[in-house]
Tab-separated table of C-alpha atoms in Angstrom:
chain	number	residue	atom	x	y	z
K	20	MET	CA	-11.163	5.650	18.636
K	21	ASP	CA	-11.609	8.307	21.360
K	22	LYS	CA	-7.986	8.008	22.446
K	23	LEU	CA	-6.593	7.993	18.919
K	24	PRO	CA	-6.044	11.751	18.443
K	25	GLU	CA	-4.052	11.871	21.672
K	26	GLU	CA	-2.074	8.746	20.766
K	27	LEU	CA	-1.358	10.074	17.276
K	28	ALA	CA	-0.242	13.390	18.746
K	29	GLN	CA	2.167	11.603	21.081
K	30	ASN	CA	3.617	9.053	18.673
K	31	LEU	CA	2.330	9.255	15.131
K	32	ASP	CA	4.294	6.322	13.703
K	33	ARG	CA	3.367	3.911	16.447
K	34	SER	CA	-0.317	4.884	16.541
K	35	PHE	CA	-1.028	5.290	12.845
K	36	PRO	CA	-1.641	1.548	12.241
K	37	GLY	CA	-4.366	1.807	14.920
K	38	LEU	CA	-6.089	4.548	12.948
K	39	VAL	CA	-6.015	2.373	9.819
K	40	GLU	CA	-7.370	-0.568	11.783
K	41	ALA	CA	-10.178	1.488	13.323
K	42	MET	CA	-11.303	3.260	10.161
K	43	GLN	CA	-10.503	1.159	7.115
K	44	SER	CA	-13.582	-1.073	6.921
K	45	ARG	CA	-16.148	1.700	7.197
K	46	LEU	CA	-14.233	3.888	4.769
K	47	TYR	CA	-13.741	1.037	2.302
K	48	THR	CA	-17.430	0.119	2.495
K	49	GLY	CA	-18.615	3.702	2.037
K	50	LEU	CA	-16.199	4.512	-0.788
K	51	GLY	CA	-17.184	1.326	-2.593
K	52	ARG	CA	-20.833	2.460	-2.564
K	53	MET	CA	-19.931	5.896	-3.922
K	54	PHE	CA	-17.173	4.980	-6.356
K	55	PRO	CA	-17.777	1.357	-7.365
K	56	GLY	CA	-14.616	-0.511	-8.252
K	57	HIS	CA	-12.363	2.127	-6.697
K	58	ALA	CA	-12.764	1.496	-2.985
K	59	GLU	CA	-9.392	-0.173	-2.757
K	60	ASP	CA	-7.206	2.482	-4.381
K	61	LEU	CA	-9.158	5.321	-2.765
K	62	THR	CA	-8.900	3.739	0.707
K	63	GLN	CA	-5.169	3.243	0.507
K	64	GLU	CA	-4.539	6.661	-1.020
K	65	THR	CA	-6.663	8.318	1.689
K	66	PHE	CA	-4.569	6.812	4.478
K	67	ILE	CA	-1.277	7.618	2.742
K	68	ARG	CA	-2.358	11.266	2.271
K	69	ALA	CA	-3.610	11.364	5.852
K	70	TYR	CA	-0.261	10.121	7.153
K	71	GLN	CA	1.651	12.660	5.082
K	72	ALA	CA	-0.593	15.442	6.389
K	73	LEU	CA	-0.234	14.286	10.001
K	74	THR	CA	3.570	14.412	9.768
K	75	ARG	CA	3.213	18.145	9.037
K	76	TYR	CA	0.681	18.898	11.798
K	77	SER	CA	1.610	20.047	15.289
K	78	ALA	CA	0.616	17.839	18.233
K	79	GLU	CA	-2.007	20.449	19.113
K	80	GLN	CA	-3.525	20.321	15.625
K	81	ILE	CA	-3.667	16.524	15.740
K	82	ARG	CA	-5.377	16.539	19.155
K	83	SER	CA	-8.116	18.821	17.850
K	84	LEU	CA	-8.873	16.702	14.758
K	85	ARG	CA	-12.200	14.950	14.384
K	86	LEU	CA	-10.536	12.016	12.732
K	87	SER	CA	-13.456	10.321	11.057
K	88	GLY	CA	-14.778	13.452	9.357
K	89	TRP	CA	-11.269	14.555	8.453
K	90	LEU	CA	-10.459	11.208	6.796
K	91	TRP	CA	-13.716	11.200	4.863
K	92	THR	CA	-13.033	14.732	3.645
K	93	ILE	CA	-9.675	13.576	2.240
K	94	ALA	CA	-11.356	10.520	0.710
K	95	LEU	CA	-14.149	12.558	-0.874
K	96	ASN	CA	-11.685	15.013	-2.398
K	97	LEU	CA	-9.723	12.135	-3.907
K	98	GLY	CA	-12.915	10.474	-5.107
K	99	ARG	CA	-14.223	13.663	-6.673
K	100	SER	CA	-11.039	14.414	-8.573
K	101	HIS	CA	-11.129	10.847	-9.778
K	102	HIS	CA	-14.768	11.321	-10.782
K	103	ARG	CA	-13.866	14.482	-12.711
K	104	ARG	CA	-11.054	12.734	-14.537
K	105	GLN	CA	-13.496	10.045	-15.607
K	106	ALA	CA	-16.179	12.585	-16.553
K	107	SER	CA	-13.772	14.501	-18.756
K	108	ARG	CA	-13.206	11.343	-20.743
K	109	PRO	CA	-16.726	10.431	-21.787
K	110	THR	CA	-15.617	7.527	-23.955
K	111	LEU	CA	-14.135	5.770	-20.957
K	112	ASP	CA	-16.853	4.686	-18.571
K	113	TRP	CA	-16.365	3.545	-15.000
K	114	ASP	CA	-16.804	-0.108	-15.786
K	115	SER	CA	-14.161	-0.167	-18.462
K	116	VAL	CA	-11.439	1.202	-16.192
K	117	THR	CA	-11.974	-1.279	-13.412
K	118	GLU	CA	-10.534	-4.720	-13.732
K	119	PRO	CA	-13.172	-6.978	-12.239
K	120	GLY	CA	-10.720	-9.870	-12.079
K	121	HIS	CA	-8.644	-8.045	-9.469
K	122	GLN	CA	-11.517	-6.840	-7.321
K	123	PRO	CA	-12.748	-8.921	-4.414
K	124	PRO	CA	-16.416	-9.749	-4.976
K	125	VAL	CA	-19.013	-7.530	-3.290
K	126	PRO	CA	-21.017	-9.637	-0.796
K	127	PRO	CA	-24.652	-10.158	-1.919
K	128	ASP	CA	-26.199	-7.921	0.759
K	129	TRP	CA	-23.993	-4.984	-0.262
K	130	ALA	CA	-24.377	-5.762	-3.976
K	131	ALA	CA	-28.151	-5.416	-3.564
K	132	TRP	CA	-27.613	-1.931	-2.093
K	133	ASP	CA	-25.290	-1.008	-4.935
K	134	ARG	CA	-28.022	-1.778	-7.463
K	135	ARG	CA	-30.411	0.494	-5.552
K	136	LEU	CA	-27.938	3.308	-4.911
K	137	GLU	CA	-27.074	3.340	-8.599
K	138	LYS	CA	-30.540	4.723	-9.334
K	139	LEU	CA	-30.067	7.774	-7.092
K	140	SER	CA	-28.663	11.088	-8.247
K	141	TRP	CA	-25.014	11.665	-7.337
K	142	ALA	CA	-25.946	14.170	-4.584
K	143	GLN	CA	-28.498	11.780	-3.075
K	144	ARG	CA	-26.185	8.810	-3.239
K	145	GLN	CA	-23.297	10.692	-1.657
K	146	THR	CA	-25.333	12.100	1.230
K	147	VAL	CA	-27.187	8.840	1.938
K	148	VAL	CA	-23.853	6.982	2.144
K	149	LEU	CA	-22.371	9.611	4.457
K	150	ARG	CA	-25.489	9.565	6.644
K	151	TYR	CA	-26.032	5.808	6.948
K	152	ILE	CA	-22.591	4.261	6.336
K	153	GLY	CA	-20.422	7.118	7.610
K	154	GLU	CA	-23.024	7.789	10.321
K	155	PHE	CA	-22.418	11.529	10.191
K	156	SER	CA	-24.879	14.150	11.372
K	157	TYR	CA	-26.433	16.555	8.874
K	158	PRO	CA	-24.298	19.490	10.054
K	159	GLU	CA	-21.177	17.338	9.662
K	160	ILE	CA	-22.167	16.304	6.141
K	161	SER	CA	-23.005	19.883	5.277
K	162	GLN	CA	-19.530	20.932	6.383
K	163	MET	CA	-17.764	18.052	4.641
K	164	LEU	CA	-19.483	18.691	1.325
K	165	ASP	CA	-19.595	22.461	1.732
K	166	ARG	CA	-23.310	22.439	0.910
K	167	PRO	CA	-26.179	24.167	2.773
K	168	LEU	CA	-27.720	22.155	5.585
K	169	ALA	CA	-31.182	22.315	4.047
K	170	THR	CA	-29.878	20.954	0.744
K	171	VAL	CA	-28.159	18.055	2.496
K	172	ARG	CA	-31.344	17.222	4.397
K	173	SER	CA	-33.450	17.316	1.282
K	174	ASP	CA	-30.931	15.181	-0.648
K	175	VAL	CA	-30.983	12.514	2.075
K	176	SER	CA	-34.744	12.644	2.368
K	177	ARG	CA	-35.318	12.323	-1.386
K	178	GLY	CA	-32.688	9.607	-1.613
K	179	LEU	CA	-34.433	7.596	1.098
K	180	GLN	CA	-37.791	8.094	-0.561
K	181	LYS	CA	-36.429	6.774	-3.826
K	182	LEU	CA	-34.785	3.828	-2.089
K	183	ARG	CA	-38.056	2.943	-0.435
K	184	GLN	CA	-39.843	2.996	-3.776
K	185	ILE	CA	-37.168	0.805	-5.295
K	186	MET	CA	-37.473	-1.692	-2.447
K	187	GLU	CA	-41.248	-1.729	-2.691
K	188	ARG	CA	-40.942	-2.562	-6.376
K	189	GLU	CA	-38.458	-5.314	-5.476
K	190	ASP	CA	-41.016	-6.791	-3.075
K	191	ALA	CA	-43.859	-6.586	-5.583
L	2	MET	CA	-36.181	20.330	10.349
L	3	PRO	CA	-35.891	16.807	8.950
L	4	ASP	CA	-39.116	15.169	8.057
L	5	PRO	CA	-39.600	12.807	11.034
L	6	LYS	CA	-41.681	10.452	8.954
L	7	THR	CA	-38.935	10.013	6.393
L	8	GLU	CA	-36.315	9.709	9.126
L	9	ASN	CA	-38.285	6.984	10.856
L	10	ARG	CA	-39.044	5.192	7.682
L	11	HIS	CA	-35.326	4.696	7.019
L	12	GLN	CA	-35.582	2.007	9.675
L	13	GLU	CA	-37.325	-0.063	7.040
L	14	LEU	CA	-34.176	0.186	4.944
L	15	VAL	CA	-32.082	-2.462	6.582
L	16	TRP	CA	-28.424	-1.938	5.823
L	17	PRO	CA	-26.052	-4.917	6.072
L	18	ASP	CA	-24.825	-5.164	9.645
L	19	ARG	CA	-21.160	-5.640	8.768
L	20	TRP	CA	-18.750	-3.365	6.944
L	21	MET	CA	-16.801	-4.900	4.086
L	22	GLU	CA	-13.184	-5.688	4.970
L	23	PRO	CA	-10.651	-4.335	2.499
L	24	PRO	CA	-8.289	-6.981	1.064
L	25	ALA	CA	-5.076	-7.464	3.068
L	26	ARG	CA	-3.021	-5.886	0.281
L	27	VAL	CA	-4.562	-2.488	1.136
L	28	GLY	CA	-2.771	-2.553	4.506
L	29	LYS	CA	0.467	-3.494	2.762
L	30	GLN	CA	0.093	-0.683	0.241
L	31	ILE	CA	-0.497	1.784	3.076
L	32	GLN	CA	2.654	0.538	4.818
L	33	LEU	CA	4.615	0.906	1.581
L	34	GLY	CA	3.158	4.336	0.825
L	35	THR	CA	3.888	5.705	4.289
L	36	GLY	CA	7.214	3.891	4.673
L	37	LEU	CA	6.045	2.708	8.087
L	38	ALA	CA	7.120	-0.874	7.669
L	39	GLU	CA	10.569	-0.232	6.229
L	40	GLY	CA	13.394	-1.322	8.437
L	41	TYR	CA	16.777	-2.972	8.664
L	42	ARG	CA	18.509	-5.489	10.902
L	43	GLN	CA	21.963	-6.917	11.384
L	44	PHE	CA	22.810	-10.441	10.245
L	45	ASP	CA	25.987	-12.526	10.134
L	46	SER	CA	27.602	-13.345	6.821
L	47	PRO	CA	30.794	-15.022	5.548
L	48	LEU	CA	32.235	-11.489	5.274
L	49	GLY	CA	31.232	-10.403	8.791
L	50	SER	CA	28.166	-8.519	10.007
L	51	VAL	CA	25.849	-7.038	7.403
L	52	TRP	CA	22.766	-4.842	7.478
L	53	VAL	CA	19.729	-6.100	5.567
L	54	GLY	CA	16.972	-3.621	4.671
L	55	PHE	CA	13.402	-4.693	3.976
L	56	ASN	CA	9.887	-3.473	3.308
L	57	PRO	CA	6.616	-5.485	3.282
L	58	LYS	CA	7.290	-6.616	-0.309
L	59	GLY	CA	10.725	-8.066	0.292
L	60	VAL	CA	14.350	-7.422	1.172
L	61	THR	CA	15.708	-4.354	-0.583
L	62	TRP	CA	19.395	-3.920	0.243
L	63	LEU	CA	22.386	-5.455	2.016
L	64	GLN	CA	25.620	-3.778	3.082
L	65	LEU	CA	28.624	-4.475	5.317
L	66	VAL	CA	28.459	-3.036	8.811
L	67	VAL	CA	31.125	-0.334	8.711
L	68	ALA	CA	29.481	2.360	10.826
L	69	GLU	CA	26.919	2.569	13.597
L	70	VAL	CA	24.078	2.960	11.130
L	71	PRO	CA	23.796	1.813	7.517
L	72	LEU	CA	24.560	4.293	4.782
L	73	SER	CA	22.482	5.190	1.743
L	74	PRO	CA	24.088	4.970	-1.733
L	75	ASP	CA	25.266	8.586	-1.415
L	76	SER	CA	27.030	7.614	1.852
L	77	LYS	CA	24.592	9.489	4.097
L	78	PRO	CA	23.159	7.602	7.077
L	79	GLN	CA	19.981	5.671	6.216
L	80	PRO	CA	16.906	7.090	7.913
L	81	LYS	CA	16.172	5.233	11.138
L	82	PRO	CA	13.333	2.741	10.903
L	83	ARG	CA	10.124	4.395	12.072
L	84	LEU	CA	8.905	1.333	13.902
L	85	PRO	CA	10.846	-1.439	15.676
L	86	ALA	CA	12.526	-3.055	12.702
L	87	LEU	CA	11.355	-6.621	12.686
L	88	PRO	CA	11.136	-8.301	9.314
L	89	PRO	CA	7.772	-10.004	8.658
L	90	ASP	CA	7.230	-13.400	10.264
L	91	GLY	CA	9.624	-16.093	9.150
L	92	TRP	CA	11.811	-13.784	7.089
L	93	SER	CA	14.750	-13.756	9.520
L	94	ALA	CA	15.390	-17.464	8.976
L	95	LEU	CA	14.962	-17.023	5.204
L	96	ILE	CA	17.451	-14.129	5.230
L	97	GLU	CA	20.013	-16.232	7.147
L	98	THR	CA	19.593	-19.118	4.685
L	99	ALA	CA	19.770	-16.803	1.679
L	100	ILE	CA	23.018	-15.239	2.930
L	101	SER	CA	24.697	-18.537	3.781
L	102	ARG	CA	23.625	-20.219	0.540
L	103	GLY	CA	24.137	-17.146	-1.612
L	104	GLN	CA	20.735	-17.395	-3.280
L	105	PRO	CA	17.348	-15.851	-2.418
L	106	GLY	CA	15.493	-19.194	-2.398
L	107	GLU	CA	12.083	-18.586	-0.802
L	108	LEU	CA	13.013	-15.108	0.471
L	109	PRO	CA	10.874	-12.323	-1.077
L	110	VAL	CA	13.102	-9.790	-2.834
L	111	ASP	CA	11.909	-6.333	-3.888
L	112	LEU	CA	13.829	-5.048	-6.912
L	113	SER	CA	11.069	-2.676	-8.015
L	114	GLN	CA	13.368	0.350	-7.745
L	115	LEU	CA	15.629	-0.984	-10.502
L	116	SER	CA	15.323	-0.689	-14.277
L	117	SER	CA	13.888	-3.705	-16.072
L	118	PHE	CA	17.372	-4.380	-17.489
L	119	GLY	CA	18.873	-4.311	-13.984
L	120	ARG	CA	16.152	-6.628	-12.731
L	121	SER	CA	16.679	-9.190	-15.480
L	122	VAL	CA	20.467	-9.187	-14.925
L	123	LEU	CA	19.966	-9.807	-11.194
L	124	THR	CA	17.191	-12.375	-11.616
L	125	THR	CA	19.438	-14.384	-13.957
L	126	THR	CA	22.377	-14.032	-11.559
L	127	ALA	CA	20.221	-15.262	-8.680
L	128	HIS	CA	20.005	-18.679	-10.369
L	129	ILE	CA	23.756	-19.361	-10.496
L	130	PRO	CA	24.251	-22.253	-8.049
L	131	PRO	CA	26.806	-22.120	-5.209
L	132	GLY	CA	30.274	-23.260	-6.233
L	133	GLN	CA	29.768	-22.312	-9.881
L	134	VAL	CA	30.689	-19.188	-11.808
L	135	ARG	CA	29.433	-17.556	-14.985
L	136	SER	CA	30.893	-14.822	-17.163
L	137	TYR	CA	29.498	-11.328	-17.756
L	138	ARG	CA	29.104	-12.379	-21.388
L	139	TRP	CA	27.039	-15.430	-20.389
L	140	ILE	CA	24.604	-13.223	-18.431
L	141	ALA	CA	24.321	-10.822	-21.379
L	142	GLN	CA	23.459	-13.748	-23.670
L	143	GLU	CA	20.994	-15.234	-21.178
L	144	ILE	CA	18.964	-12.035	-20.984
L	145	GLY	CA	18.926	-11.696	-24.774
L	146	SER	CA	21.298	-8.713	-24.984
L	147	PRO	CA	24.585	-10.327	-26.098
L	148	GLN	CA	26.123	-6.941	-26.928
L	149	ALA	CA	25.447	-5.494	-23.460
L	150	VAL	CA	28.375	-7.104	-21.609
L	151	ARG	CA	29.554	-3.790	-20.167
L	152	ALA	CA	26.032	-2.823	-19.065
L	153	VAL	CA	25.751	-6.189	-17.307
L	154	GLY	CA	28.909	-5.284	-15.364
L	155	THR	CA	27.388	-1.942	-14.372
L	156	ALA	CA	24.102	-3.561	-13.294
L	157	LEU	CA	26.009	-6.068	-11.138
L	158	ALA	CA	28.138	-3.298	-9.609
L	159	ARG	CA	24.857	-1.699	-8.506
L	160	ASN	CA	23.403	-4.939	-7.115
L	161	PRO	CA	21.604	-3.735	-3.960
L	162	LEU	CA	21.566	-7.270	-2.530
L	163	PRO	CA	25.102	-8.708	-2.769
L	164	LEU	CA	25.560	-12.149	-1.128
L	165	ILE	CA	21.803	-12.839	-1.492
L	166	ILE	CA	21.933	-12.221	-5.241
L	167	PRO	CA	25.331	-13.826	-5.917
L	168	CYS	CA	27.042	-11.306	-8.179
L	169	HIS	CA	30.318	-12.694	-6.777
L	170	ARG	CA	29.705	-15.740	-9.039
L	171	VAL	CA	30.024	-13.603	-12.152
L	172	VAL	CA	33.639	-13.366	-13.339
L	173	ARG	CA	35.543	-12.310	-16.463
L	174	SER	CA	35.579	-14.615	-19.494
L	175	ASP	CA	39.371	-15.064	-19.022
L	176	GLY	CA	38.727	-16.489	-15.540
L	177	SER	CA	39.957	-13.465	-13.551
L	178	PHE	CA	37.648	-12.301	-10.765
L	179	GLY	CA	36.663	-8.831	-11.989
L	180	GLN	CA	35.298	-6.170	-9.664
L	181	TYR	CA	33.197	-6.705	-6.538
L	182	SER	CA	30.930	-4.115	-4.955
L	183	LEU	CA	30.803	-5.467	-1.395
L	184	GLY	CA	34.145	-4.357	0.019
L	185	GLY	CA	36.293	-5.041	-3.097
L	186	LYS	CA	37.916	-7.865	-5.101
L	187	GLU	CA	39.464	-9.562	-2.087
L	188	ASN	CA	36.005	-10.349	-0.701
L	189	LYS	CA	34.988	-11.891	-4.013
L	190	ARG	CA	38.013	-14.207	-3.809
L	191	ILE	CA	37.170	-15.145	-0.196
L	192	LEU	CA	33.588	-16.046	-1.117
L	193	LEU	CA	34.498	-18.079	-4.198
L	194	GLU	CA	37.282	-19.992	-2.443
L	195	GLN	CA	34.998	-20.791	0.455
L	196	GLU	CA	32.291	-22.065	-1.890
L	197	ALA	CA	34.832	-24.142	-3.806
L	198	ARG	CA	35.945	-25.775	-0.531
L	199	ILE	CA	32.391	-26.569	0.561
L	200	ILE	CA	31.265	-28.010	-2.757
């Protein structure tokens, strides 16, 4: 992963599959927790957009990229515009647009987290996923979401608190 | 400052230790979307060397080798493959068989760029066995558009995969050869005579 920006700068076409290989599972897992049922299309669209952008960047620009954060920013923009499209059509809920038959099943350990994350507000859910699946720092999340650092911290903290309560109730 | 208590307590929240793997088709879609796995290679055929183009979904075009690089339909050079152009595992043998037999057989074929009419004309044509011929009218009837004989001719003239989809086995109702897109009528005669000898 450390060598990838340099490799992409030197030979984009040859190195791009390595970027997909290195990033796809984490991205797919995180996107699935934020946008259930849409991890697959969002993951593939993110990489296609990323490739198209990289073909326009200079070698110097590619070298200076922080790839993981950059990819997630593309993914979040795609996810949000998708979210907005859904929100503007209130009669069409998320479940009705996914075709469960075509989706690979979510493994039980992740499915349990989906049930918990569902109960968080959108801001909490998004920041918790970025913090613990994306493994980004607070300043990175703040930059990616263009939200104040303090807000990001409080969203994560409240999200965790809620998750803990949910898990305590599960245990009880 | 983050609340250290909350931060520490997240340790109690045990996340699964493995990321979920996206289905294999995601990688294929990325290759298709970026064009990274499109390529072409030279093969032998009864009419001499041909180029065969492919993407991860299947073979997409075939043309005679007449220049150093293949040409696009508007006669401009095809873009060079971005990666070393090796068809997916096992396809080379399938391409050779498909060319020599004049039928796709097991070879994946991607006709997604064509109209649904064009696709049904070519899919029907693909089933004409070696050594046999059918008329344009027969194809039109088979696809349920008996009036569309002329359109069938146009669709066959635009067949992106001659030899593999045997449009040379479609002739006029009066028995004359009709047109052939891969290098002209003479090639159609060569192919049909050769098949007649073998059968």
